[in-house]
Structures are given as C-alpha cells and as structure tokens.
JSON list of C-alpha atoms in Angstrom, two decimals:
[
{"chain": "A", "resi": 1, "resn": "UNK", "atom": "CA", "xyz": [115.47, 83.42, 107.59]},
{"chain": "A", "resi": 2, "resn": "UNK", "atom": "CA", "xyz": [115.56, 86.45, 105.39]},
{"chain": "A", "resi": 3, "resn": "UNK", "atom": "CA", "xyz": [113.32, 86.28, 101.97]},
{"chain": "A", "resi": 4, "resn": "UNK", "atom": "CA", "xyz": [114.92, 86.59, 98.47]},
{"chain": "A", "resi": 5, "resn": "UNK", "atom": "CA", "xyz": [116.45, 90.31, 98.13]},
{"chain": "A", "resi": 6, "resn": "UNK", "atom": "CA", "xyz": [116.91, 92.27, 95.13]},
{"chain": "A", "resi": 7, "resn": "UNK", "atom": "CA", "xyz": [118.87, 95.73, 94.77]},
{"chain": "A", "resi": 8, "resn": "UNK", "atom": "CA", "xyz": [118.25, 98.24, 93.99]},
{"chain": "A", "resi": 9, "resn": "UNK", "atom": "CA", "xyz": [114.54, 98.48, 94.00]},
{"chain": "A", "resi": 10, "resn": "UNK", "atom": "CA", "xyz": [114.28, 101.12, 91.70]},
{"chain": "A", "resi": 11, "resn": "UNK", "atom": "CA", "xyz": [116.63, 102.05, 88.93]},
{"chain": "A", "resi": 12, "resn": "UNK", "atom": "CA", "xyz": [116.83, 104.96, 86.49]},
{"chain": "A", "resi": 13, "resn": "UNK", "atom": "CA", "xyz": [118.89, 104.89, 83.53]},
{"chain": "A", "resi": 14, "resn": "UNK", "atom": "CA", "xyz": [119.65, 106.91, 80.51]},
{"chain": "A", "resi": 15, "resn": "UNK", "atom": "CA", "xyz": [119.65, 105.09, 77.09]},
{"chain": "A", "resi": 16, "resn": "UNK", "atom": "CA", "xyz": [122.86, 103.83, 76.45]},
{"chain": "A", "resi": 17, "resn": "UNK", "atom": "CA", "xyz": [123.94, 103.36, 79.88]},
{"chain": "A", "resi": 18, "resn": "UNK", "atom": "CA", "xyz": [124.22, 99.72, 81.66]},
{"chain": "A", "resi": 19, "resn": "UNK", "atom": "CA", "xyz": [121.99, 98.40, 84.21]},
{"chain": "A", "resi": 20, "resn": "UNK", "atom": "CA", "xyz": [123.15, 95.93, 86.90]},
{"chain": "A", "resi": 21, "resn": "UNK", "atom": "CA", "xyz": [120.38, 94.03, 88.94]},
{"chain": "A", "resi": 22, "resn": "UNK", "atom": "CA", "xyz": [121.37, 92.20, 91.95]},
{"chain": "A", "resi": 23, "resn": "UNK", "atom": "CA", "xyz": [119.58, 89.13, 93.57]},
{"chain": "A", "resi": 24, "resn": "UNK", "atom": "CA", "xyz": [120.65, 87.12, 96.78]},
{"chain": "A", "resi": 25, "resn": "UNK", "atom": "CA", "xyz": [118.43, 83.81, 96.87]},
{"chain": "A", "resi": 26, "resn": "UNK", "atom": "CA", "xyz": [116.93, 82.53, 100.21]},
{"chain": "A", "resi": 27, "resn": "UNK", "atom": "CA", "xyz": [119.32, 80.91, 102.44]},
{"chain": "A", "resi": 28, "resn": "UNK", "atom": "CA", "xyz": [119.79, 77.09, 101.24]},
{"chain": "A", "resi": 29, "resn": "UNK", "atom": "CA", "xyz": [118.31, 77.71, 97.82]},
{"chain": "A", "resi": 30, "resn": "UNK", "atom": "CA", "xyz": [120.67, 76.99, 94.89]},
{"chain": "A", "resi": 31, "resn": "UNK", "atom": "CA", "xyz": [118.61, 77.93, 92.04]},
{"chain": "A", "resi": 32, "resn": "UNK", "atom": "CA", "xyz": [117.88, 81.47, 90.69]},
{"chain": "A", "resi": 33, "resn": "UNK", "atom": "CA", "xyz": [115.49, 82.56, 87.94]},
{"chain": "A", "resi": 34, "resn": "UNK", "atom": "CA", "xyz": [114.90, 85.99, 86.39]},
{"chain": "A", "resi": 35, "resn": "UNK", "atom": "CA", "xyz": [111.69, 87.08, 85.13]},
{"chain": "A", "resi": 36, "resn": "UNK", "atom": "CA", "xyz": [110.70, 90.47, 83.34]},
{"chain": "A", "resi": 37, "resn": "UNK", "atom": "CA", "xyz": [106.76, 92.02, 83.71]},
{"chain": "A", "resi": 38, "resn": "UNK", "atom": "CA", "xyz": [105.86, 94.47, 81.37]},
{"chain": "A", "resi": 39, "resn": "UNK", "atom": "CA", "xyz": [103.32, 96.94, 82.76]},
{"chain": "A", "resi": 40, "resn": "UNK", "atom": "CA", "xyz": [99.68, 95.35, 82.58]},
{"chain": "A", "resi": 41, "resn": "UNK", "atom": "CA", "xyz": [101.67, 92.05, 81.55]},
{"chain": "A", "resi": 42, "resn": "UNK", "atom": "CA", "xyz": [102.44, 88.75, 83.10]},
{"chain": "A", "resi": 43, "resn": "UNK", "atom": "CA", "xyz": [106.09, 87.44, 84.18]},
{"chain": "A", "resi": 44, "resn": "UNK", "atom": "CA", "xyz": [108.17, 86.46, 81.21]},
{"chain": "A", "resi": 45, "resn": "UNK", "atom": "CA", "xyz": [110.94, 83.82, 81.88]},
{"chain": "A", "resi": 46, "resn": "UNK", "atom": "CA", "xyz": [114.32, 85.18, 81.18]},
{"chain": "A", "resi": 47, "resn": "UNK", "atom": "CA", "xyz": [117.19, 82.78, 82.58]},
{"chain": "A", "resi": 48, "resn": "UNK", "atom": "CA", "xyz": [117.67, 79.94, 85.25]},
{"chain": "A", "resi": 49, "resn": "UNK", "atom": "CA", "xyz": [120.95, 79.67, 86.92]},
{"chain": "A", "resi": 50, "resn": "UNK", "atom": "CA", "xyz": [122.59, 77.69, 89.46]},
{"chain": "A", "resi": 51, "resn": "UNK", "atom": "CA", "xyz": [125.73, 78.24, 91.33]},
{"chain": "A", "resi": 52, "resn": "UNK", "atom": "CA", "xyz": [128.21, 79.00, 88.21]},
{"chain": "A", "resi": 53, "resn": "UNK", "atom": "CA", "xyz": [126.08, 77.48, 85.60]},
{"chain": "A", "resi": 54, "resn": "UNK", "atom": "CA", "xyz": [123.45, 78.90, 83.46]},
{"chain": "A", "resi": 55, "resn": "UNK", "atom": "CA", "xyz": [120.84, 76.25, 83.01]},
{"chain": "A", "resi": 56, "resn": "UNK", "atom": "CA", "xyz": [118.31, 77.63, 80.65]},
{"chain": "A", "resi": 57, "resn": "UNK", "atom": "CA", "xyz": [118.79, 81.25, 79.23]},
{"chain": "A", "resi": 58, "resn": "UNK", "atom": "CA", "xyz": [116.42, 80.53, 76.48]},
{"chain": "A", "resi": 59, "resn": "UNK", "atom": "CA", "xyz": [114.16, 83.47, 77.60]},
{"chain": "A", "resi": 60, "resn": "UNK", "atom": "CA", "xyz": [117.11, 86.29, 77.24]},
{"chain": "A", "resi": 61, "resn": "UNK", "atom": "CA", "xyz": [117.59, 88.71, 74.50]},
{"chain": "A", "resi": 62, "resn": "UNK", "atom": "CA", "xyz": [120.47, 87.31, 72.27]},
{"chain": "A", "resi": 63, "resn": "UNK", "atom": "CA", "xyz": [122.02, 90.85, 72.66]},
{"chain": "A", "resi": 64, "resn": "UNK", "atom": "CA", "xyz": [122.88, 93.47, 75.59]},
{"chain": "A", "resi": 65, "resn": "UNK", "atom": "CA", "xyz": [121.67, 90.95, 78.21]},
{"chain": "A", "resi": 66, "resn": "UNK", "atom": "CA", "xyz": [123.80, 88.67, 80.47]},
{"chain": "A", "resi": 67, "resn": "UNK", "atom": "CA", "xyz": [123.34, 86.84, 83.96]},
{"chain": "A", "resi": 68, "resn": "UNK", "atom": "CA", "xyz": [125.42, 85.31, 86.02]},
{"chain": "A", "resi": 69, "resn": "UNK", "atom": "CA", "xyz": [125.27, 83.54, 89.61]},
{"chain": "A", "resi": 70, "resn": "UNK", "atom": "CA", "xyz": [128.98, 83.27, 90.97]},
{"chain": "A", "resi": 71, "resn": "UNK", "atom": "CA", "xyz": [130.07, 80.96, 93.42]},
{"chain": "A", "resi": 72, "resn": "UNK", "atom": "CA", "xyz": [130.23, 83.71, 96.14]},
{"chain": "A", "resi": 73, "resn": "UNK", "atom": "CA", "xyz": [127.74, 86.69, 95.94]},
{"chain": "A", "resi": 74, "resn": "UNK", "atom": "CA", "xyz": [124.80, 87.27, 94.46]},
{"chain": "A", "resi": 75, "resn": "UNK", "atom": "CA", "xyz": [123.25, 86.72, 91.16]},
{"chain": "A", "resi": 76, "resn": "UNK", "atom": "CA", "xyz": [123.47, 89.71, 88.48]},
{"chain": "A", "resi": 77, "resn": "UNK", "atom": "CA", "xyz": [121.35, 90.31, 85.66]},
{"chain": "A", "resi": 78, "resn": "UNK", "atom": "CA", "xyz": [123.34, 93.06, 83.48]},
{"chain": "A", "resi": 79, "resn": "UNK", "atom": "CA", "xyz": [121.91, 94.63, 80.48]},
{"chain": "A", "resi": 80, "resn": "UNK", "atom": "CA", "xyz": [124.16, 96.92, 78.40]},
{"chain": "A", "resi": 81, "resn": "UNK", "atom": "CA", "xyz": [123.20, 99.89, 76.43]},
{"chain": "A", "resi": 82, "resn": "UNK", "atom": "CA", "xyz": [119.68, 99.92, 78.01]},
{"chain": "A", "resi": 83, "resn": "UNK", "atom": "CA", "xyz": [116.64, 101.32, 75.49]},
{"chain": "A", "resi": 84, "resn": "UNK", "atom": "CA", "xyz": [113.36, 102.51, 76.42]},
{"chain": "A", "resi": 85, "resn": "UNK", "atom": "CA", "xyz": [111.80, 99.03, 75.98]},
{"chain": "A", "resi": 86, "resn": "UNK", "atom": "CA", "xyz": [114.01, 97.69, 78.70]},
{"chain": "A", "resi": 87, "resn": "UNK", "atom": "CA", "xyz": [111.84, 99.64, 81.27]},
{"chain": "A", "resi": 88, "resn": "UNK", "atom": "CA", "xyz": [110.04, 96.99, 83.11]},
{"chain": "A", "resi": 89, "resn": "UNK", "atom": "CA", "xyz": [110.13, 95.17, 86.70]},
{"chain": "A", "resi": 90, "resn": "UNK", "atom": "CA", "xyz": [112.51, 92.58, 86.94]},
{"chain": "A", "resi": 91, "resn": "UNK", "atom": "CA", "xyz": [111.99, 89.99, 89.30]},
{"chain": "A", "resi": 92, "resn": "UNK", "atom": "CA", "xyz": [114.32, 87.23, 90.55]},
{"chain": "A", "resi": 93, "resn": "UNK", "atom": "CA", "xyz": [113.10, 83.87, 92.51]},
{"chain": "A", "resi": 94, "resn": "UNK", "atom": "CA", "xyz": [114.88, 81.41, 94.38]},
{"chain": "A", "resi": 95, "resn": "UNK", "atom": "CA", "xyz": [114.08, 77.59, 95.09]},
{"chain": "A", "resi": 96, "resn": "UNK", "atom": "CA", "xyz": [115.78, 74.46, 96.48]},
{"chain": "A", "resi": 97, "resn": "UNK", "atom": "CA", "xyz": [115.65, 71.82, 93.80]},
{"chain": "A", "resi": 98, "resn": "UNK", "atom": "CA", "xyz": [114.24, 72.44, 90.40]},
{"chain": "A", "resi": 99, "resn": "UNK", "atom": "CA", "xyz": [110.31, 71.68, 90.26]},
{"chain": "A", "resi": 100, "resn": "UNK", "atom": "CA", "xyz": [109.78, 73.34, 93.54]},
{"chain": "A", "resi": 101, "resn": "UNK", "atom": "CA", "xyz": [108.02, 76.41, 94.99]},
{"chain": "A", "resi": 102, "resn": "UNK", "atom": "CA", "xyz": [109.88, 79.56, 93.67]},
{"chain": "A", "resi": 103, "resn": "UNK", "atom": "CA", "xyz": [109.94, 82.58, 96.38]},
{"chain": "A", "resi": 104, "resn": "UNK", "atom": "CA", "xyz": [110.05, 85.86, 94.55]},
{"chain": "A", "resi": 105, "resn": "UNK", "atom": "CA", "xyz": [112.09, 88.92, 95.50]},
{"chain": "A", "resi": 106, "resn": "UNK", "atom": "CA", "xyz": [110.42, 92.28, 95.63]},
{"chain": "A", "resi": 107, "resn": "UNK", "atom": "CA", "xyz": [111.84, 93.22, 92.17]},
{"chain": "A", "resi": 108, "resn": "UNK", "atom": "CA", "xyz": [113.73, 96.17, 90.65]},
{"chain": "A", "resi": 109, "resn": "UNK", "atom": "CA", "xyz": [111.90, 98.76, 88.78]},
{"chain": "A", "resi": 110, "resn": "UNK", "atom": "CA", "xyz": [113.82, 99.80, 85.79]},
{"chain": "A", "resi": 111, "resn": "UNK", "atom": "CA", "xyz": [113.10, 102.96, 84.14]},
{"chain": "A", "resi": 112, "resn": "UNK", "atom": "CA", "xyz": [115.01, 104.05, 80.99]},
{"chain": "A", "resi": 113, "resn": "UNK", "atom": "CA", "xyz": [114.81, 107.66, 79.92]},
{"chain": "B", "resi": 1, "resn": "UNK", "atom": "CA", "xyz": [106.58, 74.78, 73.26]},
{"chain": "B", "resi": 2, "resn": "UNK", "atom": "CA", "xyz": [104.20, 74.63, 76.06]},
{"chain": "B", "resi": 3, "resn": "UNK", "atom": "CA", "xyz": [101.83, 77.38, 77.12]},
{"chain": "B", "resi": 4, "resn": "UNK", "atom": "CA", "xyz": [99.26, 77.99, 79.67]},
{"chain": "B", "resi": 5, "resn": "UNK", "atom": "CA", "xyz": [96.26, 79.94, 79.15]},
{"chain": "B", "resi": 6, "resn": "UNK", "atom": "CA", "xyz": [94.34, 82.10, 82.17]},
{"chain": "B", "resi": 7, "resn": "UNK", "atom": "CA", "xyz": [90.75, 83.46, 81.41]},
{"chain": "B", "resi": 8, "resn": "UNK", "atom": "CA", "xyz": [89.61, 86.09, 82.07]},
{"chain": "B", "resi": 9, "resn": "UNK", "atom": "CA", "xyz": [92.15, 88.66, 81.54]},
{"chain": "B", "resi": 10, "resn": "UNK", "atom": "CA", "xyz": [90.39, 90.95, 83.94]},
{"chain": "B", "resi": 11, "resn": "UNK", "atom": "CA", "xyz": [87.60, 90.46, 86.66]},
{"chain": "B", "resi": 12, "resn": "UNK", "atom": "CA", "xyz": [85.53, 93.15, 88.31]},
{"chain": "B", "resi": 13, "resn": "UNK", "atom": "CA", "xyz": [83.25, 92.01, 90.90]},
{"chain": "B", "resi": 14, "resn": "UNK", "atom": "CA", "xyz": [81.34, 93.81, 93.74]},
{"chain": "B", "resi": 15, "resn": "UNK", "atom": "CA", "xyz": [82.51, 92.86, 97.44]},
{"chain": "B", "resi": 16, "resn": "UNK", "atom": "CA", "xyz": [80.63, 89.93, 98.55]},
{"chain": "B", "resi": 17, "resn": "UNK", "atom": "CA", "xyz": [80.55, 88.30, 95.17]},
{"chain": "B", "resi": 18, "resn": "UNK", "atom": "CA", "xyz": [82.37, 85.13, 93.83]},
{"chain": "B", "resi": 19, "resn": "UNK", "atom": "CA", "xyz": [85.26, 85.04, 91.56]},
{"chain": "B", "resi": 20, "resn": "UNK", "atom": "CA", "xyz": [86.78, 82.43, 89.66]},
{"chain": "B", "resi": 21, "resn": "UNK", "atom": "CA", "xyz": [89.66, 82.20, 87.20]},
{"chain": "B", "resi": 22, "resn": "UNK", "atom": "CA", "xyz": [90.50, 79.12, 85.21]},
{"chain": "B", "resi": 23, "resn": "UNK", "atom": "CA", "xyz": [93.95, 78.12, 83.97]},
{"chain": "B", "resi": 24, "resn": "UNK", "atom": "CA", "xyz": [94.76, 75.67, 81.05]},
{"chain": "B", "resi": 25, "resn": "UNK", "atom": "CA", "xyz": [98.03, 74.13, 79.92]},
{"chain": "B", "resi": 26, "resn": "UNK", "atom": "CA", "xyz": [98.56, 72.53, 76.46]},
{"chain": "B", "resi": 27, "resn": "UNK", "atom": "CA", "xyz": [100.50, 69.67, 78.27]},
{"chain": "B", "resi": 28, "resn": "UNK", "atom": "CA", "xyz": [100.20, 67.60, 81.27]},
{"chain": "B", "resi": 29, "resn": "UNK", "atom": "CA", "xyz": [101.61, 69.24, 84.07]},
{"chain": "B", "resi": 30, "resn": "UNK", "atom": "CA", "xyz": [103.90, 67.61, 87.09]},
{"chain": "B", "resi": 31, "resn": "UNK", "atom": "CA", "xyz": [102.11, 69.99, 89.57]},
{"chain": "B", "resi": 32, "resn": "UNK", "atom": "CA", "xyz": [100.63, 73.63, 89.24]},
{"chain": "B", "resi": 33, "resn": "UNK", "atom": "CA", "xyz": [101.27, 76.60, 91.45]},
{"chain": "B", "resi": 34, "resn": "UNK", "atom": "CA", "xyz": [98.97, 79.36, 92.06]},
{"chain": "B", "resi": 35, "resn": "UNK", "atom": "CA", "xyz": [100.68, 83.17, 93.00]},
{"chain": "B", "resi": 36, "resn": "UNK", "atom": "CA", "xyz": [98.99, 86.29, 93.94]},
{"chain": "B", "resi": 37, "resn": "UNK", "atom": "CA", "xyz": [100.40, 89.63, 93.02]},
{"chain": "B", "resi": 38, "resn": "UNK", "atom": "CA", "xyz": [99.12, 92.78, 94.51]},
{"chain": "B", "resi": 39, "resn": "UNK", "atom": "CA", "xyz": [99.36, 96.13, 92.61]},
{"chain": "B", "resi": 40, "resn": "UNK", "atom": "CA", "xyz": [103.00, 97.41, 92.90]},
{"chain": "B", "resi": 41, "resn": "UNK", "atom": "CA", "xyz": [104.25, 94.20, 94.34]},
{"chain": "B", "resi": 42, "resn": "UNK", "atom": "CA", "xyz": [105.48, 90.88, 93.85]},
{"chain": "B", "resi": 43, "resn": "UNK", "atom": "CA", "xyz": [104.49, 87.57, 93.17]},
{"chain": "B", "resi": 44, "resn": "UNK", "atom": "CA", "xyz": [103.66, 85.70, 96.27]},
{"chain": "B", "resi": 45, "resn": "UNK", "atom": "CA", "xyz": [103.40, 81.68, 96.42]},
{"chain": "B", "resi": 46, "resn": "UNK", "atom": "CA", "xyz": [99.76, 80.90, 97.34]},
{"chain": "B", "resi": 47, "resn": "UNK", "atom": "CA", "xyz": [99.66, 77.13, 97.13]},
{"chain": "B", "resi": 48, "resn": "UNK", "atom": "CA", "xyz": [100.88, 74.03, 94.80]},
{"chain": "B", "resi": 49, "resn": "UNK", "atom": "CA", "xyz": [98.65, 71.15, 93.75]},
{"chain": "B", "resi": 50, "resn": "UNK", "atom": "CA", "xyz": [100.23, 67.75, 92.67]},
{"chain": "B", "resi": 51, "resn": "UNK", "atom": "CA", "xyz": [97.53, 65.21, 92.28]},
{"chain": "B", "resi": 52, "resn": "UNK", "atom": "CA", "xyz": [94.79, 64.79, 89.64]},
{"chain": "B", "resi": 53, "resn": "UNK", "atom": "CA", "xyz": [91.66, 66.04, 90.91]},
{"chain": "B", "resi": 54, "resn": "UNK", "atom": "CA", "xyz": [93.12, 67.32, 94.04]},
{"chain": "B", "resi": 55, "resn": "UNK", "atom": "CA", "xyz": [91.30, 70.07, 95.93]},
{"chain": "B", "resi": 56, "resn": "UNK", "atom": "CA", "xyz": [92.51, 72.44, 98.45]},
{"chain": "B", "resi": 57, "resn": "UNK", "atom": "CA", "xyz": [91.07, 75.23, 100.58]},
{"chain": "B", "resi": 58, "resn": "UNK", "atom": "CA", "xyz": [92.74, 78.09, 101.95]},
{"chain": "B", "resi": 59, "resn": "UNK", "atom": "CA", "xyz": [89.78, 80.08, 103.89]},
{"chain": "B", "resi": 60, "resn": "UNK", "atom": "CA", "xyz": [87.57, 81.51, 101.20]},
{"chain": "B", "resi": 61, "resn": "UNK", "atom": "CA", "xyz": [90.09, 80.43, 98.42]},
{"chain": "B", "resi": 62, "resn": "UNK", "atom": "CA", "xyz": [89.33, 76.88, 96.88]},
{"chain": "B", "resi": 63, "resn": "UNK", "atom": "CA", "xyz": [92.12, 75.67, 94.51]},
{"chain": "B", "resi": 64, "resn": "UNK", "atom": "CA", "xyz": [91.19, 72.22, 92.22]},
{"chain": "B", "resi": 65, "resn": "UNK", "atom": "CA", "xyz": [93.72, 70.73, 89.72]},
{"chain": "B", "resi": 66, "resn": "UNK", "atom": "CA", "xyz": [91.90, 68.76, 86.63]},
{"chain": "B", "resi": 67, "resn": "UNK", "atom": "CA", "xyz": [91.66, 64.99, 86.52]},
{"chain": "B", "resi": 68, "resn": "UNK", "atom": "CA", "xyz": [93.94, 64.93, 83.58]},
{"chain": "B", "resi": 69, "resn": "UNK", "atom": "CA", "xyz": [96.23, 67.49, 85.34]},
{"chain": "B", "resi": 70, "resn": "UNK", "atom": "CA", "xyz": [96.27, 69.88, 82.57]},
{"chain": "B", "resi": 71, "resn": "UNK", "atom": "CA", "xyz": [94.01, 72.60, 83.91]},
{"chain": "B", "resi": 72, "resn": "UNK", "atom": "CA", "xyz": [93.14, 73.85, 87.20]},
{"chain": "B", "resi": 73, "resn": "UNK", "atom": "CA", "xyz": [90.88, 76.76, 88.73]},
{"chain": "B", "resi": 74, "resn": "UNK", "atom": "CA", "xyz": [91.07, 79.31, 91.72]},
{"chain": "B", "resi": 75, "resn": "UNK", "atom": "CA", "xyz": [87.77, 80.42, 93.38]},
{"chain": "B", "resi": 76, "resn": "UNK", "atom": "CA", "xyz": [87.05, 82.92, 95.71]},
{"chain": "B", "resi": 77, "resn": "UNK", "atom": "CA", "xyz": [84.06, 82.82, 97.99]},
{"chain": "B", "resi": 78, "resn": "UNK", "atom": "CA", "xyz": [82.47, 86.57, 99.03]},
{"chain": "B", "resi": 79, "resn": "UNK", "atom": "CA", "xyz": [85.38, 88.62, 97.74]},
{"chain": "B", "resi": 80, "resn": "UNK", "atom": "CA", "xyz": [86.71, 91.17, 100.00]},
{"chain": "B", "resi": 81, "resn": "UNK", "atom": "CA", "xyz": [88.84, 94.24, 98.88]},
{"chain": "B", "resi": 82, "resn": "UNK", "atom": "CA", "xyz": [91.60, 92.73, 100.33]},
{"chain": "B", "resi": 83, "resn": "UNK", "atom": "CA", "xyz": [91.55, 89.98, 97.77]},
{"chain": "B", "resi": 84, "resn": "UNK", "atom": "CA", "xyz": [92.20, 92.68, 94.85]},
{"chain": "B", "resi": 85, "resn": "UNK", "atom": "CA", "xyz": [95.50, 91.67, 93.00]},
{"chain": "B", "resi": 86, "resn": "UNK", "atom": "CA", "xyz": [96.57, 89.59, 89.90]},
{"chain": "B", "resi": 87, "resn": "UNK", "atom": "CA", "xyz": [96.32, 85.83, 90.25]},
{"chain": "B", "resi": 88, "resn": "UNK", "atom": "CA", "xyz": [98.73, 83.67, 88.17]},
{"chain": "B", "resi": 89, "resn": "UNK", "atom": "CA", "xyz": [98.89, 80.18, 87.54]},
{"chain": "B", "resi": 90, "resn": "UNK", "atom": "CA", "xyz": [102.16, 78.50, 86.89]},
{"chain": "B", "resi": 91, "resn": "UNK", "atom": "CA", "xyz": [103.45, 74.97, 85.57]},
{"chain": "B", "resi": 92, "resn": "UNK", "atom": "CA", "xyz": [106.81, 73.69, 85.16]},
{"chain": "B", "resi": 93, "resn": "UNK", "atom": "CA", "xyz": [107.73, 72.35, 81.73]},
{"chain": "B", "resi": 94, "resn": "UNK", "atom": "CA", "xyz": [109.88, 69.27, 81.06]},
{"chain": "B", "resi": 95, "resn": "UNK", "atom": "CA", "xyz": [112.84, 71.35, 81.13]},
{"chain": "B", "resi": 96, "resn": "UNK", "atom": "CA", "xyz": [112.22, 72.38, 84.81]},
{"chain": "B", "resi": 97, "resn": "UNK", "atom": "CA", "xyz": [111.44, 76.06, 83.37]},
{"chain": "B", "resi": 98, "resn": "UNK", "atom": "CA", "xyz": [108.08, 77.44, 85.34]},
{"chain": "B", "resi": 99, "resn": "UNK", "atom": "CA", "xyz": [105.53, 78.66, 82.96]},
{"chain": "B", "resi": 100, "resn": "UNK", "atom": "CA", "xyz": [103.31, 81.36, 83.96]},
{"chain": "B", "resi": 101, "resn": "UNK", "atom": "CA", "xyz": [99.77, 82.43, 82.64]},
{"chain": "B", "resi": 102, "resn": "UNK", "atom": "CA", "xyz": [98.84, 85.73, 81.52]},
{"chain": "B", "resi": 103, "resn": "UNK", "atom": "CA", "xyz": [97.26, 86.31, 85.12]},
{"chain": "B", "resi": 104, "resn": "UNK", "atom": "CA", "xyz": [93.82, 87.52, 86.01]},
{"chain": "B", "resi": 105, "resn": "UNK", "atom": "CA", "xyz": [93.31, 90.90, 87.50]},
{"chain": "B", "resi": 106, "resn": "UNK", "atom": "CA", "xyz": [90.74, 91.22, 89.76]},
{"chain": "B", "resi": 107, "resn": "UNK", "atom": "CA", "xyz": [89.20, 94.35, 91.24]},
{"chain": "B", "resi": 108, "resn": "UNK", "atom": "CA", "xyz": [86.40, 94.33, 94.08]},
{"chain": "B", "resi": 109, "resn": "UNK", "atom": "CA", "xyz": [84.65, 97.39, 94.30]},
{"chain": "B", "resi": 110, "resn": "UNK", "atom": "CA", "xyz": [83.33, 98.16, 98.00]}
]
C-alpha cells in the first residue's frame, strides 16, 4: 500500500510564475489536507478537501492560492503569481474519515527566486 | 480559536539524558496525536491517545494524556542520536481541523 505521494519534491519558480503541487492520497483515503511549513516553524493548516469538495479553507490566503481534489486524479494546490514569501515546504496529508490519523507525504519544497 | 502550545521550543541534551516535551490545548481535545519530523523530512505519526489519563509506551518513549484531556507529554528516556528531530503534538478541533503545536526541536550531543 503506497503512502501519500507528492510531486514534485522540489520546485523552483521565479516571481510571478505559477506553482502547481500535486498530492495523491493513500489508497482508501478520501480526506486530503494541505499544510505549509516555513523554515524553523511548525505546520500551518491551509485547506481540507474531500473528493470534489472543499470542506475548510480557513487557512488559505485569500488571493493567489487555490486547491482542488477532483473526482479523478490527485489533489492540486495552485499558487499563482508566486512571491518570495511563498517559499516553504508544502505538505499534503490524507486520512480515512475525519478525526483519524493523518499520514503525510514527503512534501514539496518550493523556492521562489 | 483553539490553540495548541508546546514547550520548550528547543531542547539540547547529552546522549543518554532524558527529554520531555509538553503540550497544552486551550480547549478539551477528543484525542491527541504525536508526530516526529526528522531534519529535512516529513511528519511521521507516532501515536494517538484517546482516553483521559491514558499512558502509552513505545520502547523508550512514554506518552501521557492529561485527566482533563487538555494537555499531554512525551518523555524519552536515555536519548540517542537517532531521536534527533522535531516533535509535534496535534489535536482535532470541533470542526475536524487538526491543530498542531509549534513543535519541540530536540538535538542530541553524542
């Protein structure tokens, strides 16, 4: 049973470009969560999704950030017009139902030049 | 909103010494989870505590959930260099969001 998959593992973008981060949850998991971790800091919740639904996006910046979890395919975290402050590690986690253990992917390290 | 606080933020120990990190929530938790993140790695689930006053052990690690279900601790006996990393506690809020503490970064000097 493969774990949570994320790609790319490392992503370099110039200011103003778009970043697309992908997450495939563990088999059988229907809940996906995205977190951001700045250097030397903890994990900040961004968004919680189920298939085709955004359940809680209270941690998402109002502009430039969006997330989806389509019926088919991975969950996507999209950052438009990236700025240097977006440089961080972005982790995806998945769980079976809510309030259960979350399993984390290896993360995508985004560097904005 | 709900807050989960962890102390200390950093802990440096000599190999063989004990280590404890404490976690406090502003609200009662239905359960508490602990994760470990190695430098450059991702959070890895360690354990979940559900019952008031629950104590669980994993080899040299002892996890405790407070009677009021608002605090928890992780104690490592006789630390080893392999214990290096950041330890996070996390609890679910009413809306199903997992709230993480800031983490305690453990460094172990051989």
